[in-house]
Amino acid sequence: MSWVTTVVGSYSVSEGVRLLVNESIVSIPEWANLIWYNPIPSKVLIFHWLAIRNSIPVKDILFQRGIIQEGQNISCFWCFNSTETVNHLLLHCPWASLIWSDIMFWWNIRWVMPSSLVSFIQAWSSGMGIKAEMSRSY
Ligand SMILES: [Zn+2]
């Protein structure tokens, strides 16, 4: 076997990424750049990336992968009212919503929780009215 895009025929991760990004095989949304070019700890970045890629091992994903079997409980660990998905756990669970509500209240922002984590990141990266709301409070 030989990697056809290199002269020597050997694969490297950097060559694979270069091929994916430069050859536009994979388009990286602009909001994704905000995740990786951000001065926050790498473990937070990785968790964030996994959450957006729907790869955090919540019960719904474990069920889809066959780790949790049919008939086992896949409801949210915190509220028991909904299936434990990434979006539910991080955005819509009453416990998560309470935290987000407090944060938005502290920042004097009025908003409606987006339907998904990707929508949340897109709204967040576009400013989400933060500048307008914050400038009104000063
Ligand atoms: Zn919940």
Short mmCIF file of N, CA and C and ligand atoms in Angstrom, two decimals:
data_model
loop_
_atom_site.label_atom_id
_atom_site.label_comp_id
_atom_site.label_asym_id
_atom_site.label_seq_id
_atom_site.Cartn_x
_atom_site.Cartn_y
_atom_site.Cartn_z
N MET A 1 0.84 -1.18 0.00
CA MET A 1 0.00 0.00 0.00
C MET A 1 0.88 1.23 0.00
N SER A 2 0.38 2.26 -0.67
CA SER A 2 1.15 3.49 -0.80
C SER A 2 0.20 4.68 -0.76
N TRP A 3 0.61 5.75 -0.11
CA TRP A 3 -0.17 6.98 -0.05
C TRP A 3 0.15 7.78 -1.30
N VAL A 4 -0.86 7.95 -2.15
CA VAL A 4 -0.61 8.46 -3.50
C VAL A 4 -0.36 9.96 -3.58
N THR A 5 -0.69 10.72 -2.53
CA THR A 5 -0.50 12.17 -2.64
C THR A 5 0.89 12.62 -2.25
N THR A 6 1.74 11.72 -1.79
CA THR A 6 3.10 12.12 -1.46
C THR A 6 4.07 11.43 -2.40
N VAL A 7 5.24 12.06 -2.54
CA VAL A 7 6.25 11.52 -3.44
C VAL A 7 6.78 10.19 -2.93
N VAL A 8 7.01 10.14 -1.61
CA VAL A 8 7.56 8.93 -1.03
C VAL A 8 6.52 7.85 -0.78
N GLY A 9 5.24 8.22 -0.83
CA GLY A 9 4.19 7.23 -0.70
C GLY A 9 3.85 6.84 0.72
N SER A 10 4.33 7.59 1.68
CA SER A 10 3.99 7.26 3.06
C SER A 10 3.01 8.29 3.61
N TYR A 11 2.15 7.81 4.47
CA TYR A 11 1.12 8.66 5.06
C TYR A 11 1.62 9.27 6.35
N SER A 12 1.23 10.54 6.58
CA SER A 12 1.42 11.16 7.88
C SER A 12 0.14 11.92 8.21
N VAL A 13 -0.07 12.16 9.49
CA VAL A 13 -1.27 12.89 9.91
C VAL A 13 -1.28 14.28 9.29
N SER A 14 -0.14 14.94 9.32
CA SER A 14 -0.08 16.30 8.76
C SER A 14 -0.42 16.28 7.27
N GLU A 15 0.02 15.27 6.56
CA GLU A 15 -0.31 15.16 5.14
C GLU A 15 -1.81 14.92 4.97
N GLY A 16 -2.39 14.11 5.81
CA GLY A 16 -3.82 13.86 5.73
C GLY A 16 -4.64 15.12 6.01
N VAL A 17 -4.26 15.87 7.03
CA VAL A 17 -4.97 17.12 7.35
C VAL A 17 -4.79 18.12 6.21
N ARG A 18 -3.57 18.22 5.69
CA ARG A 18 -3.32 19.15 4.59
C ARG A 18 -4.21 18.80 3.40
N LEU A 19 -4.31 17.55 3.12
CA LEU A 19 -5.13 17.11 2.00
C LEU A 19 -6.61 17.44 2.24
N LEU A 20 -7.09 17.14 3.44
CA LEU A 20 -8.50 17.40 3.75
C LEU A 20 -8.84 18.87 3.69
N VAL A 21 -7.99 19.72 4.26
CA VAL A 21 -8.30 21.15 4.34
C VAL A 21 -7.99 21.85 3.02
N ASN A 22 -6.79 21.64 2.50
CA ASN A 22 -6.39 22.38 1.29
C ASN A 22 -7.12 21.93 0.04
N GLU A 23 -7.46 20.69 -0.04
CA GLU A 23 -8.15 20.20 -1.23
C GLU A 23 -9.66 20.34 -1.11
N SER A 24 -10.10 20.99 -0.02
CA SER A 24 -11.53 21.25 0.21
C SER A 24 -12.36 19.98 0.22
N ILE A 25 -11.75 18.88 0.62
CA ILE A 25 -12.52 17.66 0.79
C ILE A 25 -13.44 17.82 2.00
N VAL A 26 -12.92 18.48 3.00
CA VAL A 26 -13.71 18.78 4.18
C VAL A 26 -13.74 20.29 4.35
N SER A 27 -14.92 20.84 4.45
CA SER A 27 -15.00 22.27 4.71
C SER A 27 -15.19 22.47 6.21
N ILE A 28 -14.37 23.33 6.74
CA ILE A 28 -14.43 23.61 8.17
C ILE A 28 -15.23 24.89 8.34
N PRO A 29 -16.38 24.82 9.05
CA PRO A 29 -17.17 26.03 9.23
C PRO A 29 -16.39 27.09 10.00
N GLU A 30 -16.73 28.33 9.72
CA GLU A 30 -15.98 29.43 10.33
C GLU A 30 -16.06 29.41 11.85
N TRP A 31 -17.23 29.01 12.37
CA TRP A 31 -17.36 29.00 13.83
C TRP A 31 -16.43 27.99 14.47
N ALA A 32 -16.04 26.95 13.70
CA ALA A 32 -15.14 25.94 14.26
C ALA A 32 -13.77 26.53 14.55
N ASN A 33 -13.38 27.53 13.79
CA ASN A 33 -12.10 28.19 14.05
C ASN A 33 -12.09 28.87 15.41
N LEU A 34 -13.27 29.32 15.86
CA LEU A 34 -13.33 29.97 17.17
C LEU A 34 -13.01 28.98 18.28
N ILE A 35 -13.29 27.73 18.03
CA ILE A 35 -13.00 26.73 19.05
C ILE A 35 -11.50 26.52 19.17
N TRP A 36 -10.84 26.35 18.04
CA TRP A 36 -9.44 25.97 18.08
C TRP A 36 -8.50 27.14 18.25
N TYR A 37 -8.92 28.35 17.89
CA TYR A 37 -8.06 29.53 18.05
C TYR A 37 -8.59 30.37 19.19
N ASN A 38 -8.57 29.78 20.36
CA ASN A 38 -9.14 30.38 21.53
C ASN A 38 -8.20 30.12 22.70
N PRO A 39 -7.92 31.12 23.53
CA PRO A 39 -6.97 30.91 24.63
C PRO A 39 -7.61 30.24 25.84
N ILE A 40 -8.18 29.08 25.66
CA ILE A 40 -8.74 28.33 26.78
C ILE A 40 -7.99 27.00 26.88
N PRO A 41 -8.03 26.36 28.04
CA PRO A 41 -7.27 25.12 28.23
C PRO A 41 -7.64 24.05 27.18
N SER A 42 -6.64 23.28 26.78
CA SER A 42 -6.83 22.30 25.72
C SER A 42 -7.89 21.26 26.08
N LYS A 43 -7.99 20.88 27.36
CA LYS A 43 -9.01 19.89 27.73
C LYS A 43 -10.41 20.46 27.53
N VAL A 44 -10.57 21.77 27.69
CA VAL A 44 -11.87 22.41 27.43
C VAL A 44 -12.13 22.43 25.93
N LEU A 45 -11.09 22.76 25.16
CA LEU A 45 -11.23 22.76 23.70
C LEU A 45 -11.64 21.39 23.18
N ILE A 46 -11.00 20.37 23.68
CA ILE A 46 -11.28 19.01 23.21
C ILE A 46 -12.70 18.59 23.60
N PHE A 47 -13.10 18.89 24.83
CA PHE A 47 -14.47 18.58 25.25
C PHE A 47 -15.47 19.31 24.35
N HIS A 48 -15.18 20.57 24.09
CA HIS A 48 -16.04 21.39 23.23
C HIS A 48 -16.15 20.78 21.84
N TRP A 49 -15.04 20.39 21.28
CA TRP A 49 -15.01 19.80 19.94
C TRP A 49 -15.78 18.49 19.92
N LEU A 50 -15.56 17.67 20.92
CA LEU A 50 -16.28 16.39 20.99
C LEU A 50 -17.79 16.62 21.13
N ALA A 51 -18.17 17.62 21.91
CA ALA A 51 -19.59 17.91 22.10
C ALA A 51 -20.22 18.33 20.77
N ILE A 52 -19.55 19.19 20.04
CA ILE A 52 -20.09 19.64 18.75
C ILE A 52 -20.17 18.49 17.76
N ARG A 53 -19.23 17.58 17.83
CA ARG A 53 -19.22 16.44 16.92
C ARG A 53 -20.13 15.31 17.42
N ASN A 54 -20.88 15.60 18.49
CA ASN A 54 -21.81 14.64 19.07
C ASN A 54 -21.09 13.35 19.46
N SER A 55 -19.92 13.51 20.06
CA SER A 55 -19.10 12.35 20.41
C SER A 55 -18.86 12.17 21.90
N ILE A 56 -19.54 12.94 22.71
CA ILE A 56 -19.43 12.74 24.15
C ILE A 56 -20.25 11.50 24.50
N PRO A 57 -19.73 10.63 25.32
CA PRO A 57 -20.45 9.37 25.58
C PRO A 57 -21.67 9.54 26.48
N VAL A 58 -22.66 10.25 25.98
CA VAL A 58 -23.95 10.35 26.70
C VAL A 58 -24.74 9.08 26.38
N LYS A 59 -25.80 8.86 27.13
CA LYS A 59 -26.54 7.60 27.02
C LYS A 59 -27.07 7.35 25.62
N ASP A 60 -27.55 8.41 24.96
CA ASP A 60 -28.10 8.25 23.61
C ASP A 60 -27.04 7.72 22.65
N ILE A 61 -25.84 8.24 22.75
CA ILE A 61 -24.76 7.80 21.86
C ILE A 61 -24.30 6.39 22.24
N LEU A 62 -24.24 6.12 23.52
CA LEU A 62 -23.87 4.77 23.97
C LEU A 62 -24.89 3.75 23.49
N PHE A 63 -26.17 4.16 23.45
CA PHE A 63 -27.21 3.28 22.92
C PHE A 63 -27.01 3.03 21.43
N GLN A 64 -26.72 4.13 20.70
CA GLN A 64 -26.50 4.00 19.25
C GLN A 64 -25.31 3.10 18.94
N ARG A 65 -24.32 3.10 19.81
CA ARG A 65 -23.12 2.28 19.61
C ARG A 65 -23.29 0.86 20.14
N GLY A 66 -24.44 0.59 20.74
CA GLY A 66 -24.70 -0.75 21.24
C GLY A 66 -24.10 -1.04 22.60
N ILE A 67 -23.60 -0.02 23.26
CA ILE A 67 -23.03 -0.21 24.60
C ILE A 67 -24.16 -0.28 25.62
N ILE A 68 -25.17 0.54 25.46
CA ILE A 68 -26.39 0.43 26.26
C ILE A 68 -27.38 -0.37 25.42
N GLN A 69 -27.95 -1.37 26.00
CA GLN A 69 -28.83 -2.28 25.27
C GLN A 69 -30.27 -1.81 25.27
N GLU A 70 -31.05 -2.34 24.34
CA GLU A 70 -32.48 -2.06 24.25
C GLU A 70 -33.13 -2.36 25.60
N GLY A 71 -33.98 -1.44 26.02
CA GLY A 71 -34.70 -1.64 27.28
C GLY A 71 -34.00 -1.04 28.49
N GLN A 72 -32.71 -0.68 28.34
CA GLN A 72 -32.02 -0.03 29.45
C GLN A 72 -32.38 1.44 29.47
N ASN A 73 -32.25 2.04 30.61
CA ASN A 73 -32.63 3.43 30.80
C ASN A 73 -31.63 4.36 30.09
N ILE A 74 -32.17 5.20 29.18
CA ILE A 74 -31.30 6.19 28.52
C ILE A 74 -31.78 7.61 28.85
N SER A 75 -32.58 7.71 29.92
CA SER A 75 -33.04 9.06 30.29
C SER A 75 -31.93 9.82 30.99
N CYS A 76 -32.08 11.12 31.00
CA CYS A 76 -31.07 12.02 31.57
C CYS A 76 -30.81 11.68 33.04
N PHE A 77 -29.56 11.65 33.39
CA PHE A 77 -29.16 11.35 34.77
C PHE A 77 -29.65 12.41 35.75
N TRP A 78 -29.78 13.66 35.27
CA TRP A 78 -30.12 14.77 36.17
C TRP A 78 -31.60 14.96 36.34
N CYS A 79 -32.37 14.93 35.23
CA CYS A 79 -33.80 15.27 35.34
C CYS A 79 -34.71 14.06 35.11
N PHE A 80 -34.23 13.00 34.54
CA PHE A 80 -35.00 11.78 34.25
C PHE A 80 -36.20 12.02 33.33
N ASN A 81 -36.29 13.19 32.71
CA ASN A 81 -37.47 13.53 31.91
C ASN A 81 -37.23 13.46 30.42
N SER A 82 -36.01 13.28 30.00
CA SER A 82 -35.71 13.35 28.58
C SER A 82 -34.56 12.39 28.28
N THR A 83 -34.44 12.01 27.02
CA THR A 83 -33.30 11.18 26.62
C THR A 83 -32.02 11.99 26.80
N GLU A 84 -31.00 11.33 27.32
CA GLU A 84 -29.73 12.01 27.58
C GLU A 84 -28.95 12.15 26.28
N THR A 85 -29.10 13.30 25.61
CA THR A 85 -28.32 13.62 24.41
C THR A 85 -27.35 14.73 24.77
N VAL A 86 -26.42 14.99 23.87
CA VAL A 86 -25.46 16.07 24.11
C VAL A 86 -26.21 17.40 24.23
N ASN A 87 -27.13 17.66 23.30
CA ASN A 87 -27.87 18.92 23.34
C ASN A 87 -28.69 19.04 24.61
N HIS A 88 -29.32 17.95 25.03
CA HIS A 88 -30.11 18.02 26.25
C HIS A 88 -29.21 18.27 27.46
N LEU A 89 -28.15 17.50 27.56
CA LEU A 89 -27.30 17.58 28.75
C LEU A 89 -26.63 18.94 28.90
N LEU A 90 -26.19 19.52 27.79
CA LEU A 90 -25.44 20.77 27.87
C LEU A 90 -26.29 22.03 27.70
N LEU A 91 -27.49 21.87 27.12
CA LEU A 91 -28.29 23.07 26.86
C LEU A 91 -29.68 23.03 27.48
N HIS A 92 -30.41 21.94 27.29
CA HIS A 92 -31.85 21.95 27.57
C HIS A 92 -32.27 21.28 28.87
N CYS A 93 -31.40 20.53 29.49
CA CYS A 93 -31.74 19.95 30.78
C CYS A 93 -32.05 21.11 31.75
N PRO A 94 -33.07 20.97 32.58
CA PRO A 94 -33.38 22.07 33.50
C PRO A 94 -32.18 22.53 34.33
N TRP A 95 -31.29 21.59 34.66
CA TRP A 95 -30.11 21.97 35.44
C TRP A 95 -29.16 22.83 34.60
N ALA A 96 -28.93 22.43 33.36
CA ALA A 96 -28.07 23.22 32.48
C ALA A 96 -28.73 24.55 32.15
N SER A 97 -30.03 24.52 31.91
CA SER A 97 -30.75 25.76 31.60
C SER A 97 -30.64 26.76 32.75
N LEU A 98 -30.69 26.25 33.96
CA LEU A 98 -30.58 27.14 35.13
C LEU A 98 -29.22 27.83 35.15
N ILE A 99 -28.18 27.09 34.86
CA ILE A 99 -26.83 27.68 34.83
C ILE A 99 -26.74 28.72 33.72
N TRP A 100 -27.22 28.35 32.51
CA TRP A 100 -27.18 29.31 31.39
C TRP A 100 -28.01 30.55 31.70
N SER A 101 -29.17 30.36 32.33
CA SER A 101 -30.02 31.50 32.68
C SER A 101 -29.31 32.44 33.64
N ASP A 102 -28.62 31.87 34.63
CA ASP A 102 -27.88 32.70 35.58
C ASP A 102 -26.76 33.47 34.89
N ILE A 103 -26.04 32.78 34.01
CA ILE A 103 -24.95 33.45 33.27
C ILE A 103 -25.51 34.60 32.44
N MET A 104 -26.58 34.34 31.73
CA MET A 104 -27.17 35.38 30.88
C MET A 104 -27.74 36.51 31.72
N PHE A 105 -28.29 36.18 32.87
CA PHE A 105 -28.81 37.22 33.76
C PHE A 105 -27.67 38.10 34.26
N TRP A 106 -26.53 37.48 34.63
CA TRP A 106 -25.38 38.27 35.09
C TRP A 106 -24.88 39.22 34.01
N TRP A 107 -24.95 38.75 32.76
CA TRP A 107 -24.48 39.56 31.63
C TRP A 107 -25.58 40.45 31.06
N ASN A 108 -26.75 40.43 31.71
CA ASN A 108 -27.87 41.25 31.26
C ASN A 108 -28.26 40.97 29.81
N ILE A 109 -28.31 39.69 29.48
CA ILE A 109 -28.66 39.27 28.12
C ILE A 109 -29.97 38.51 28.19
N ARG A 110 -30.89 38.88 27.29
CA ARG A 110 -32.15 38.14 27.18
C ARG A 110 -32.06 37.32 25.90
N TRP A 111 -32.37 36.02 26.00
CA TRP A 111 -32.21 35.18 24.82
C TRP A 111 -33.07 33.95 24.93
N VAL A 112 -33.18 33.25 23.83
CA VAL A 112 -33.87 31.97 23.78
C VAL A 112 -32.80 30.93 23.48
N MET A 113 -32.82 29.83 24.23
CA MET A 113 -31.81 28.79 24.05
C MET A 113 -31.92 28.20 22.64
N PRO A 114 -30.83 28.20 21.89
CA PRO A 114 -30.85 27.57 20.55
C PRO A 114 -31.16 26.08 20.66
N SER A 115 -31.59 25.50 19.54
CA SER A 115 -32.02 24.10 19.54
C SER A 115 -30.86 23.11 19.62
N SER A 116 -29.68 23.53 19.18
CA SER A 116 -28.55 22.61 19.20
C SER A 116 -27.28 23.32 19.64
N LEU A 117 -26.28 22.52 19.98
CA LEU A 117 -25.00 23.09 20.40
C LEU A 117 -24.34 23.85 19.26
N VAL A 118 -24.47 23.35 18.04
CA VAL A 118 -23.90 24.06 16.89
C VAL A 118 -24.58 25.42 16.72
N SER A 119 -25.90 25.46 16.84
CA SER A 119 -26.61 26.74 16.76
C SER A 119 -26.18 27.67 17.88
N PHE A 120 -25.96 27.09 19.04
CA PHE A 120 -25.50 27.88 20.18
C PHE A 120 -24.14 28.52 19.88
N ILE A 121 -23.22 27.72 19.34
CA ILE A 121 -21.88 28.23 19.03
C ILE A 121 -21.96 29.29 17.93
N GLN A 122 -22.81 29.03 16.93
CA GLN A 122 -22.96 30.02 15.86
C GLN A 122 -23.51 31.34 16.42
N ALA A 123 -24.50 31.24 17.29
CA ALA A 123 -25.06 32.46 17.89
C ALA A 123 -24.02 33.15 18.76
N TRP A 124 -23.29 32.35 19.52
CA TRP A 124 -22.28 32.89 20.41
C TRP A 124 -21.18 33.59 19.61
N SER A 125 -20.74 32.95 18.54
CA SER A 125 -19.65 33.52 17.74
C SER A 125 -20.08 34.76 16.97
N SER A 126 -21.38 34.92 16.74
CA SER A 126 -21.83 36.11 16.03
C SER A 126 -22.13 37.26 16.98
N GLY A 127 -21.86 37.07 18.24
CA GLY A 127 -22.03 38.14 19.20
C GLY A 127 -23.30 38.00 20.03
N MET A 128 -24.32 37.36 19.49
CA MET A 128 -25.55 37.03 20.21
C MET A 128 -26.14 38.25 20.93
N GLY A 129 -25.84 39.44 20.42
CA GLY A 129 -26.39 40.63 21.05
C GLY A 129 -25.67 41.02 22.32
N ILE A 130 -24.57 40.33 22.61
CA ILE A 130 -23.87 40.63 23.87
C ILE A 130 -23.38 42.07 23.90
N LYS A 131 -22.77 42.51 22.81
CA LYS A 131 -22.23 43.87 22.79
C LYS A 131 -23.34 44.89 22.96
N ALA A 132 -24.46 44.67 22.25
CA ALA A 132 -25.56 45.62 22.33
C ALA A 132 -26.12 45.66 23.75
N GLU A 133 -26.35 44.48 24.34
CA GLU A 133 -26.92 44.43 25.68
C GLU A 133 -25.96 44.99 26.70
N MET A 134 -24.68 44.64 26.59
CA MET A 134 -23.72 45.10 27.57
C MET A 134 -23.52 46.61 27.45
N SER A 135 -23.53 47.14 26.23
CA SER A 135 -23.31 48.57 26.09
C SER A 135 -24.49 49.36 26.66
N ARG A 136 -25.70 48.76 26.62
CA ARG A 136 -26.85 49.44 27.20
C ARG A 136 -26.75 49.52 28.73
N SER A 137 -26.11 48.54 29.32
CA SER A 137 -26.05 48.53 30.78
C SER A 137 -25.02 49.50 31.34
N TYR A 138 -24.14 50.03 30.48
CA TYR A 138 -23.15 50.99 31.00
C TYR A 138 -23.54 52.42 30.77
ZN ZN B 1 -32.00 16.41 31.93
#
